[in-house]
């Protein structure tokens, strides 16, 4: 297992765990952390023994945004040409489902990082927001695009234009959060969700994620066509035969990820 400076990684069964670990900066995303996060996620994504990834932070912060102190003196050229945040684009494209387990602050790039994930489980302590406007910038890692798609234009506009934070309950009602759980249960619940996903057929899980992602990026008619093609193609898999035979024979399916 690779040793990292700003994250911790662990494999539990078929689940890869990534824990952001810069407590001195509330897990602010600096270039080292983004590079390490992208590396760890790519390694899990390339491993057929991993069926789901959990991404979490600390009790106090999932991530309080990009590292403002590292970013403050940058020029426009540096922000584009030497952009360390390209690693987050790679992270957002992993084919393995990612469960974000969010406690405490998920602000700015931290909220945007959570929004690259497929499922967001929030502790009742979680706070979400896009406070960039208070720093004299705007969200730059997807907040102006993913947040309106998640919670609607008007609520997203209020958050982006004022910098106000939402608590976990408001985020759940708005549709940003899959489910809120007591803080003490967050990691256990995230583990249960991840285990449930990792117990399914891996190629089918990849297909489901790809079709879900298409819903965010294509028209409904293109998405429906894509879904139908993917659905039909899954009948080439041994796991489709096994899943349906298991139903008929009233037993649990034994997926081989083939
Ligand atoms: N960056 C650096 N350090 C941070 C930080 C951050 N985002 N957030 C917290 N810290 C540090 C604090 O400076 C403090 O360090 P010391 O002073 O002890 O050395 C330590 O973490 C504890 O924080 P506080 O003392 O402030 O703790 P409080 O409980 O009082 O307050 C807070 C917690 C989360 C409300 C507060 O820390 C806060 O407001 N943090 C900043 C939140 C924020 O504005 N986030 C958005 C950042 S901007 C892009 C690249 C990046 C981005 C976009 C585009 N491209 C390449 C296209 C992303 C931008 C952002 O995310």
Tab-separated table of C-alpha atoms and ligand atoms in Angstrom:
chain	number	residue	atom	x	y	z
A	1	UNK	CA	0.000	0.000	0.000
A	2	UNK	CA	1.412	3.426	-1.011
A	3	UNK	CA	2.245	5.818	1.836
A	4	UNK	CA	0.707	9.263	1.396
A	5	UNK	CA	1.294	12.546	3.249
A	6	UNK	CA	-2.217	14.027	3.165
A	7	UNK	CA	-4.572	11.071	2.860
A	8	UNK	CA	-4.912	7.604	4.367
A	9	UNK	CA	-6.026	4.593	2.380
A	10	UNK	CA	-7.257	1.203	3.417
A	11	UNK	CA	-8.917	-1.795	1.783
A	12	UNK	CA	-11.756	-3.495	3.676
A	13	UNK	CA	-13.083	-6.466	1.747
A	14	UNK	CA	-14.032	-5.164	-1.714
A	15	UNK	CA	-14.196	-1.510	-0.567
A	16	UNK	CA	-11.376	1.015	-0.912
A	17	UNK	CA	-11.372	3.714	1.773
A	18	UNK	CA	-9.761	7.124	1.275
A	19	UNK	CA	-9.597	9.457	4.286
A	20	UNK	CA	-8.528	13.067	3.787
A	21	UNK	CA	-5.979	13.809	6.488
A	22	UNK	CA	-4.827	17.423	6.820
A	23	UNK	CA	-6.359	18.186	10.233
A	24	UNK	CA	-4.296	21.367	10.657
A	25	UNK	CA	-6.118	22.907	7.667
A	26	UNK	CA	-9.544	21.260	7.999
A	27	UNK	CA	-8.585	19.008	5.068
A	28	UNK	CA	-8.174	21.978	2.705
A	29	UNK	CA	-7.332	20.674	-0.759
A	30	UNK	CA	-3.732	21.591	-1.558
A	31	UNK	CA	-1.866	20.354	-4.604
A	32	UNK	CA	-0.306	17.409	-2.735
A	33	UNK	CA	-3.686	16.257	-1.441
A	34	UNK	CA	-5.337	16.497	-4.857
A	35	UNK	CA	-2.483	14.605	-6.505
A	36	UNK	CA	-2.549	11.907	-3.823
A	37	UNK	CA	-6.336	11.621	-3.941
A	38	UNK	CA	-6.274	11.165	-7.718
A	39	UNK	CA	-3.486	8.577	-7.431
A	40	UNK	CA	-5.242	6.556	-4.720
A	41	UNK	CA	-8.582	6.631	-6.533
A	42	UNK	CA	-6.949	5.560	-9.823
A	43	UNK	CA	-5.265	2.650	-8.042
A	44	UNK	CA	-8.563	1.467	-6.525
A	45	UNK	CA	-10.312	2.018	-9.864
A	46	UNK	CA	-7.783	-0.199	-11.646
A	47	UNK	CA	-8.223	-3.000	-9.080
A	48	UNK	CA	-10.875	-5.605	-9.965
A	49	UNK	CA	-10.982	-6.531	-6.289
A	50	UNK	CA	-12.510	-3.135	-5.469
A	51	UNK	CA	-16.222	-2.632	-6.125
A	52	UNK	CA	-16.780	0.667	-4.324
A	53	UNK	CA	-14.752	3.558	-2.880
A	54	UNK	CA	-15.603	5.496	0.284
A	55	UNK	CA	-14.219	9.030	0.562
A	56	UNK	CA	-14.311	10.675	3.963
A	57	UNK	CA	-12.625	13.314	6.112
A	58	UNK	CA	-12.647	13.982	9.839
A	59	UNK	CA	-15.422	14.670	12.346
A	60	UNK	CA	-14.724	18.399	11.969
A	61	UNK	CA	-14.325	18.664	8.226
A	62	UNK	CA	-14.827	16.636	5.083
A	63	UNK	CA	-12.865	19.436	3.385
A	64	UNK	CA	-13.031	23.210	3.962
A	65	UNK	CA	-12.315	23.948	0.303
A	66	UNK	CA	-9.220	24.494	-1.765
A	67	UNK	CA	-6.210	25.648	0.234
A	68	UNK	CA	-6.663	29.392	0.237
A	69	UNK	CA	-3.131	30.049	1.517
A	70	UNK	CA	-1.590	28.023	-1.326
A	71	UNK	CA	-3.867	29.613	-3.929
A	72	UNK	CA	-3.839	33.260	-2.814
A	73	UNK	CA	-0.800	34.525	-4.798
A	74	UNK	CA	-1.420	32.536	-7.988
A	75	UNK	CA	-1.696	34.173	-11.398
A	76	UNK	CA	-4.339	33.300	-14.001
A	77	UNK	CA	-1.618	31.505	-15.998
A	78	UNK	CA	-0.655	29.371	-13.001
A	79	UNK	CA	-4.295	28.528	-12.257
A	80	UNK	CA	-4.748	27.234	-15.793
A	81	UNK	CA	-1.348	25.964	-16.976
A	82	UNK	CA	-0.044	24.475	-13.693
A	83	UNK	CA	-3.471	23.603	-12.398
A	84	UNK	CA	-3.042	20.878	-9.766
A	85	UNK	CA	-6.799	20.456	-9.639
A	86	UNK	CA	-6.807	18.463	-12.883
A	87	UNK	CA	-6.493	15.520	-10.491
A	88	UNK	CA	-10.041	16.240	-9.337
A	89	UNK	CA	-11.301	15.924	-12.908
A	90	UNK	CA	-9.697	12.479	-13.074
A	91	UNK	CA	-11.235	11.642	-9.689
A	92	UNK	CA	-14.672	12.673	-10.932
A	93	UNK	CA	-14.350	10.238	-13.844
A	94	UNK	CA	-13.519	6.995	-11.995
A	95	UNK	CA	-15.795	4.166	-13.110
A	96	UNK	CA	-16.051	2.735	-9.573
A	97	UNK	CA	-18.910	4.242	-7.546
A	98	UNK	CA	-17.758	6.607	-4.808
A	99	UNK	CA	-19.643	7.136	-1.545
A	100	UNK	CA	-18.806	10.461	0.143
A	101	UNK	CA	-19.166	10.205	3.921
A	102	UNK	CA	-19.373	13.846	5.000
A	103	UNK	CA	-19.089	15.119	8.561
A	104	UNK	CA	-18.439	18.763	9.452
A	105	UNK	CA	-17.533	21.308	6.795
A	106	UNK	CA	-17.866	20.568	3.073
A	107	UNK	CA	-17.216	24.027	1.675
A	108	UNK	CA	-16.117	25.392	-1.682
A	109	UNK	CA	-13.907	22.767	-3.315
A	110	UNK	CA	-14.920	20.412	-0.474
A	111	UNK	CA	-18.588	20.637	-1.430
A	112	UNK	CA	-17.570	20.333	-5.089
A	113	UNK	CA	-15.501	17.240	-4.274
A	114	UNK	CA	-18.507	15.652	-2.553
A	115	UNK	CA	-20.589	16.465	-5.646
A	116	UNK	CA	-18.199	14.472	-7.865
A	117	UNK	CA	-19.188	11.389	-5.844
A	118	UNK	CA	-22.189	9.158	-6.571
A	119	UNK	CA	-23.744	8.969	-3.127
A	120	UNK	CA	-23.430	11.591	-0.385
A	121	UNK	CA	-24.071	10.332	3.142
A	122	UNK	CA	-24.053	13.212	5.602
A	123	UNK	CA	-23.556	13.191	9.344
A	124	UNK	CA	-26.030	15.418	11.165
A	125	UNK	CA	-23.038	17.709	11.812
A	126	UNK	CA	-22.369	18.325	8.106
A	127	UNK	CA	-22.402	21.827	6.664
A	128	UNK	CA	-22.372	22.450	2.924
A	129	UNK	CA	-21.700	25.683	1.084
A	130	UNK	CA	-19.961	27.542	-1.708
A	131	UNK	CA	-18.417	30.522	0.138
A	132	UNK	CA	-16.029	31.528	-2.694
A	133	UNK	CA	-17.884	34.797	-3.279
A	134	UNK	CA	-16.717	35.984	0.137
A	135	UNK	CA	-13.104	35.442	-1.070
A	136	UNK	CA	-13.608	37.478	-4.242
A	137	UNK	CA	-13.914	34.498	-6.599
A	138	UNK	CA	-16.608	32.081	-7.751
A	139	UNK	CA	-16.798	28.280	-7.476
A	140	UNK	CA	-14.324	26.831	-9.986
A	141	UNK	CA	-14.490	23.078	-9.496
A	142	UNK	CA	-18.033	22.503	-10.688
A	143	UNK	CA	-20.115	24.335	-8.072
A	144	UNK	CA	-21.954	26.569	-10.527
A	145	UNK	CA	-22.844	23.544	-12.669
A	146	UNK	CA	-23.324	20.553	-10.370
A	147	UNK	CA	-25.063	22.421	-7.523
A	148	UNK	CA	-27.955	23.764	-9.679
A	149	UNK	CA	-28.387	20.288	-11.191
A	150	UNK	CA	-28.548	18.806	-7.672
A	151	UNK	CA	-30.743	21.327	-5.868
A	152	UNK	CA	-32.251	23.530	-8.578
A	153	UNK	CA	-31.199	26.924	-9.904
A	154	UNK	CA	-32.825	29.168	-7.320
A	155	UNK	CA	-31.463	27.488	-4.221
A	156	UNK	CA	-28.025	27.083	-5.810
A	157	UNK	CA	-28.013	30.746	-6.825
A	158	UNK	CA	-28.820	31.808	-3.273
A	159	UNK	CA	-25.941	29.741	-1.890
A	160	UNK	CA	-23.397	30.751	-4.543
A	161	UNK	CA	-24.309	34.443	-4.487
A	162	UNK	CA	-24.437	34.821	-0.691
A	163	UNK	CA	-21.890	32.216	0.423
A	164	UNK	CA	-24.384	30.945	3.052
A	165	UNK	CA	-23.925	27.423	4.454
A	166	UNK	CA	-26.683	24.772	4.666
A	167	UNK	CA	-26.858	22.257	7.468
A	168	UNK	CA	-27.317	18.544	6.779
A	169	UNK	CA	-31.108	18.622	7.104
A	170	UNK	CA	-31.495	21.478	4.640
A	171	UNK	CA	-29.052	19.783	2.256
A	172	UNK	CA	-31.073	16.565	2.408
A	173	UNK	CA	-34.375	18.364	1.798
A	174	UNK	CA	-32.760	20.204	-1.125
A	175	UNK	CA	-31.554	16.950	-2.718
A	176	UNK	CA	-27.799	17.392	-2.263
A	177	UNK	CA	-27.540	14.569	0.240
A	178	UNK	CA	-28.597	10.945	-0.242
A	179	UNK	CA	-29.261	10.450	3.477
A	180	UNK	CA	-28.459	12.048	6.859
A	181	UNK	CA	-27.287	9.784	9.690
A	182	UNK	CA	-26.160	10.425	13.271
A	183	UNK	CA	-22.498	11.472	13.254
A	184	UNK	CA	-21.509	8.469	15.374
A	185	UNK	CA	-22.917	6.094	12.729
A	186	UNK	CA	-21.550	7.791	9.603
A	187	UNK	CA	-18.650	5.485	8.784
A	188	UNK	CA	-20.571	2.326	9.646
A	189	UNK	CA	-23.452	3.413	7.391
A	190	UNK	CA	-21.045	4.366	4.601
A	191	UNK	CA	-19.441	0.941	4.938
A	192	UNK	CA	-22.828	-0.775	4.678
A	193	UNK	CA	-23.754	1.167	1.533
A	194	UNK	CA	-20.342	0.497	-0.016
A	195	UNK	CA	-20.490	-3.223	0.852
A	196	UNK	CA	-23.953	-3.465	-0.740
A	197	UNK	CA	-22.594	-1.959	-3.975
A	198	UNK	CA	-19.362	-3.967	-3.891
A	199	UNK	CA	-21.390	-7.190	-3.556
A	200	UNK	CA	-22.973	-6.653	-6.967
A	201	UNK	CA	-21.458	-7.591	-10.335
A	202	UNK	CA	-18.634	-5.139	-11.050
A	203	UNK	CA	-19.233	-4.680	-14.812
A	204	UNK	CA	-22.940	-4.157	-14.119
A	205	UNK	CA	-22.142	-1.575	-11.442
A	206	UNK	CA	-19.839	0.239	-13.890
A	207	UNK	CA	-22.641	0.197	-16.472
A	208	UNK	CA	-25.190	1.535	-13.986
A	209	UNK	CA	-22.881	4.393	-12.985
A	210	UNK	CA	-22.161	5.277	-16.611
A	211	UNK	CA	-25.865	5.360	-17.467
A	212	UNK	CA	-26.641	7.450	-14.373
A	213	UNK	CA	-23.855	9.880	-15.297
A	214	UNK	CA	-25.292	10.167	-18.820
A	215	UNK	CA	-28.489	11.525	-17.247
A	216	UNK	CA	-26.515	14.568	-16.085
A	217	UNK	CA	-24.912	15.272	-19.427
A	218	UNK	CA	-27.228	14.298	-22.264
A	219	UNK	CA	-30.767	14.963	-23.392
A	220	UNK	CA	-33.453	12.606	-22.074
A	221	UNK	CA	-33.900	10.946	-25.486
A	222	UNK	CA	-30.144	10.360	-25.936
A	223	UNK	CA	-29.932	9.100	-22.362
A	224	UNK	CA	-32.828	6.703	-22.865
A	225	UNK	CA	-31.214	5.356	-26.055
A	226	UNK	CA	-27.896	4.910	-24.224
A	227	UNK	CA	-29.616	3.154	-21.322
A	228	UNK	CA	-31.367	0.715	-23.674
A	229	UNK	CA	-28.086	-0.150	-25.441
A	230	UNK	CA	-26.231	-0.669	-22.182
A	231	UNK	CA	-29.103	-2.737	-20.776
A	232	UNK	CA	-29.100	-5.055	-23.833
A	233	UNK	CA	-25.307	-5.417	-23.787
A	234	UNK	CA	-25.409	-6.745	-20.211
A	235	UNK	CA	-27.068	-9.941	-21.519
A	236	UNK	CA	-23.592	-10.937	-22.749
A	237	UNK	CA	-22.405	-11.253	-19.148
A	238	UNK	CA	-22.222	-14.478	-17.131
A	239	UNK	CA	-23.387	-12.395	-14.169
A	240	UNK	CA	-26.694	-11.548	-15.873
A	241	UNK	CA	-27.331	-15.270	-16.413
A	242	UNK	CA	-26.294	-15.981	-12.806
A	243	UNK	CA	-28.415	-13.156	-11.339
A	244	UNK	CA	-31.571	-14.281	-13.138
A	245	UNK	CA	-30.935	-17.995	-12.485
A	246	UNK	CA	-30.425	-17.216	-8.785
A	247	UNK	CA	-33.800	-15.453	-8.714
A	248	UNK	CA	-35.525	-18.416	-10.356
A	249	UNK	CA	-33.781	-20.894	-8.028
A	250	UNK	CA	-34.577	-18.752	-4.948
A	251	UNK	CA	-30.946	-18.381	-3.842
A	252	UNK	CA	-28.408	-15.573	-3.524
A	253	UNK	CA	-26.518	-14.745	-6.709
A	254	UNK	CA	-22.833	-15.643	-6.820
A	255	UNK	CA	-21.430	-12.918	-9.050
A	256	UNK	CA	-18.018	-13.546	-10.633
A	257	UNK	CA	-17.696	-10.060	-12.176
A	258	UNK	CA	-17.671	-11.525	-15.675
B	1	LIG	N1	-7.578	26.861	3.142
B	1	LIG	C1	-6.514	26.936	3.971
B	1	LIG	N2	-6.601	26.823	5.296
B	1	LIG	C2	-7.815	26.648	5.824
B	1	LIG	C3	-8.978	26.558	5.029
B	1	LIG	C4	-8.837	26.680	3.615
B	1	LIG	N3	-9.862	26.545	2.777
B	1	LIG	N4	-10.041	26.394	5.848
B	1	LIG	C5	-9.547	26.358	7.099
B	1	LIG	N5	-8.218	26.511	7.087
B	1	LIG	C6	-7.306	26.537	8.228
B	1	LIG	C7	-7.429	27.858	8.988
B	1	LIG	O1	-6.655	28.860	8.360
B	1	LIG	C8	-6.901	27.457	10.335
B	1	LIG	O2	-5.501	27.416	10.286
B	1	LIG	P1	-4.594	28.119	11.422
B	1	LIG	O3	-5.051	29.524	11.465
B	1	LIG	O4	-4.944	27.351	12.672
B	1	LIG	O5	-3.189	27.895	10.936
B	1	LIG	C9	-7.412	26.024	10.504
B	1	LIG	O6	-7.696	25.568	9.177
B	1	LIG	C10	-8.711	25.956	11.308
B	1	LIG	O7	-9.638	26.851	10.723
B	1	LIG	P2	-10.391	27.981	11.574
B	1	LIG	O8	-9.569	28.435	12.728
B	1	LIG	O9	-10.828	29.022	10.600
B	1	LIG	O10	-11.626	27.143	12.120
B	1	LIG	P3	-13.089	27.681	12.465
B	1	LIG	O11	-13.776	26.533	13.110
B	1	LIG	O12	-13.037	28.998	13.183
B	1	LIG	O13	-13.765	27.966	11.056
B	1	LIG	C11	-14.369	27.415	8.748
B	1	LIG	C12	-14.026	26.885	10.156
B	1	LIG	C13	-14.462	26.217	7.838
B	1	LIG	C14	-15.738	28.123	8.803
B	1	LIG	C15	-13.285	28.431	8.298
B	1	LIG	O14	-11.994	27.787	8.459
B	1	LIG	C16	-13.433	28.848	6.869
B	1	LIG	O15	-14.255	29.686	6.551
B	1	LIG	N6	-12.597	28.267	5.981
B	1	LIG	C17	-12.545	28.664	4.586
B	1	LIG	C18	-13.710	28.090	3.835
B	1	LIG	C19	-13.724	28.553	2.376
B	1	LIG	O16	-13.794	29.749	2.075
B	1	LIG	N7	-13.618	27.622	1.446
B	1	LIG	C20	-13.591	27.883	0.016
B	1	LIG	C21	-12.147	27.953	-0.430
B	1	LIG	S1	-12.014	28.481	-2.119
B	1	LIG	C22	-9.832	25.924	-9.051
B	1	LIG	C23	-9.120	25.519	-7.958
B	1	LIG	C24	-9.714	25.575	-6.696
B	1	LIG	C25	-10.983	26.069	-6.531
B	1	LIG	C26	-11.669	26.472	-7.638
B	1	LIG	C27	-11.096	26.423	-8.895
B	1	LIG	N8	-9.254	25.880	-10.382
B	1	LIG	C28	-7.890	25.398	-10.541
B	1	LIG	C29	-10.072	26.084	-11.539
B	1	LIG	C30	-11.600	26.094	-5.202
B	1	LIG	C31	-11.721	27.188	-4.462
B	1	LIG	C32	-12.143	27.087	-3.037
B	1	LIG	O17	-12.520	26.030	-2.540
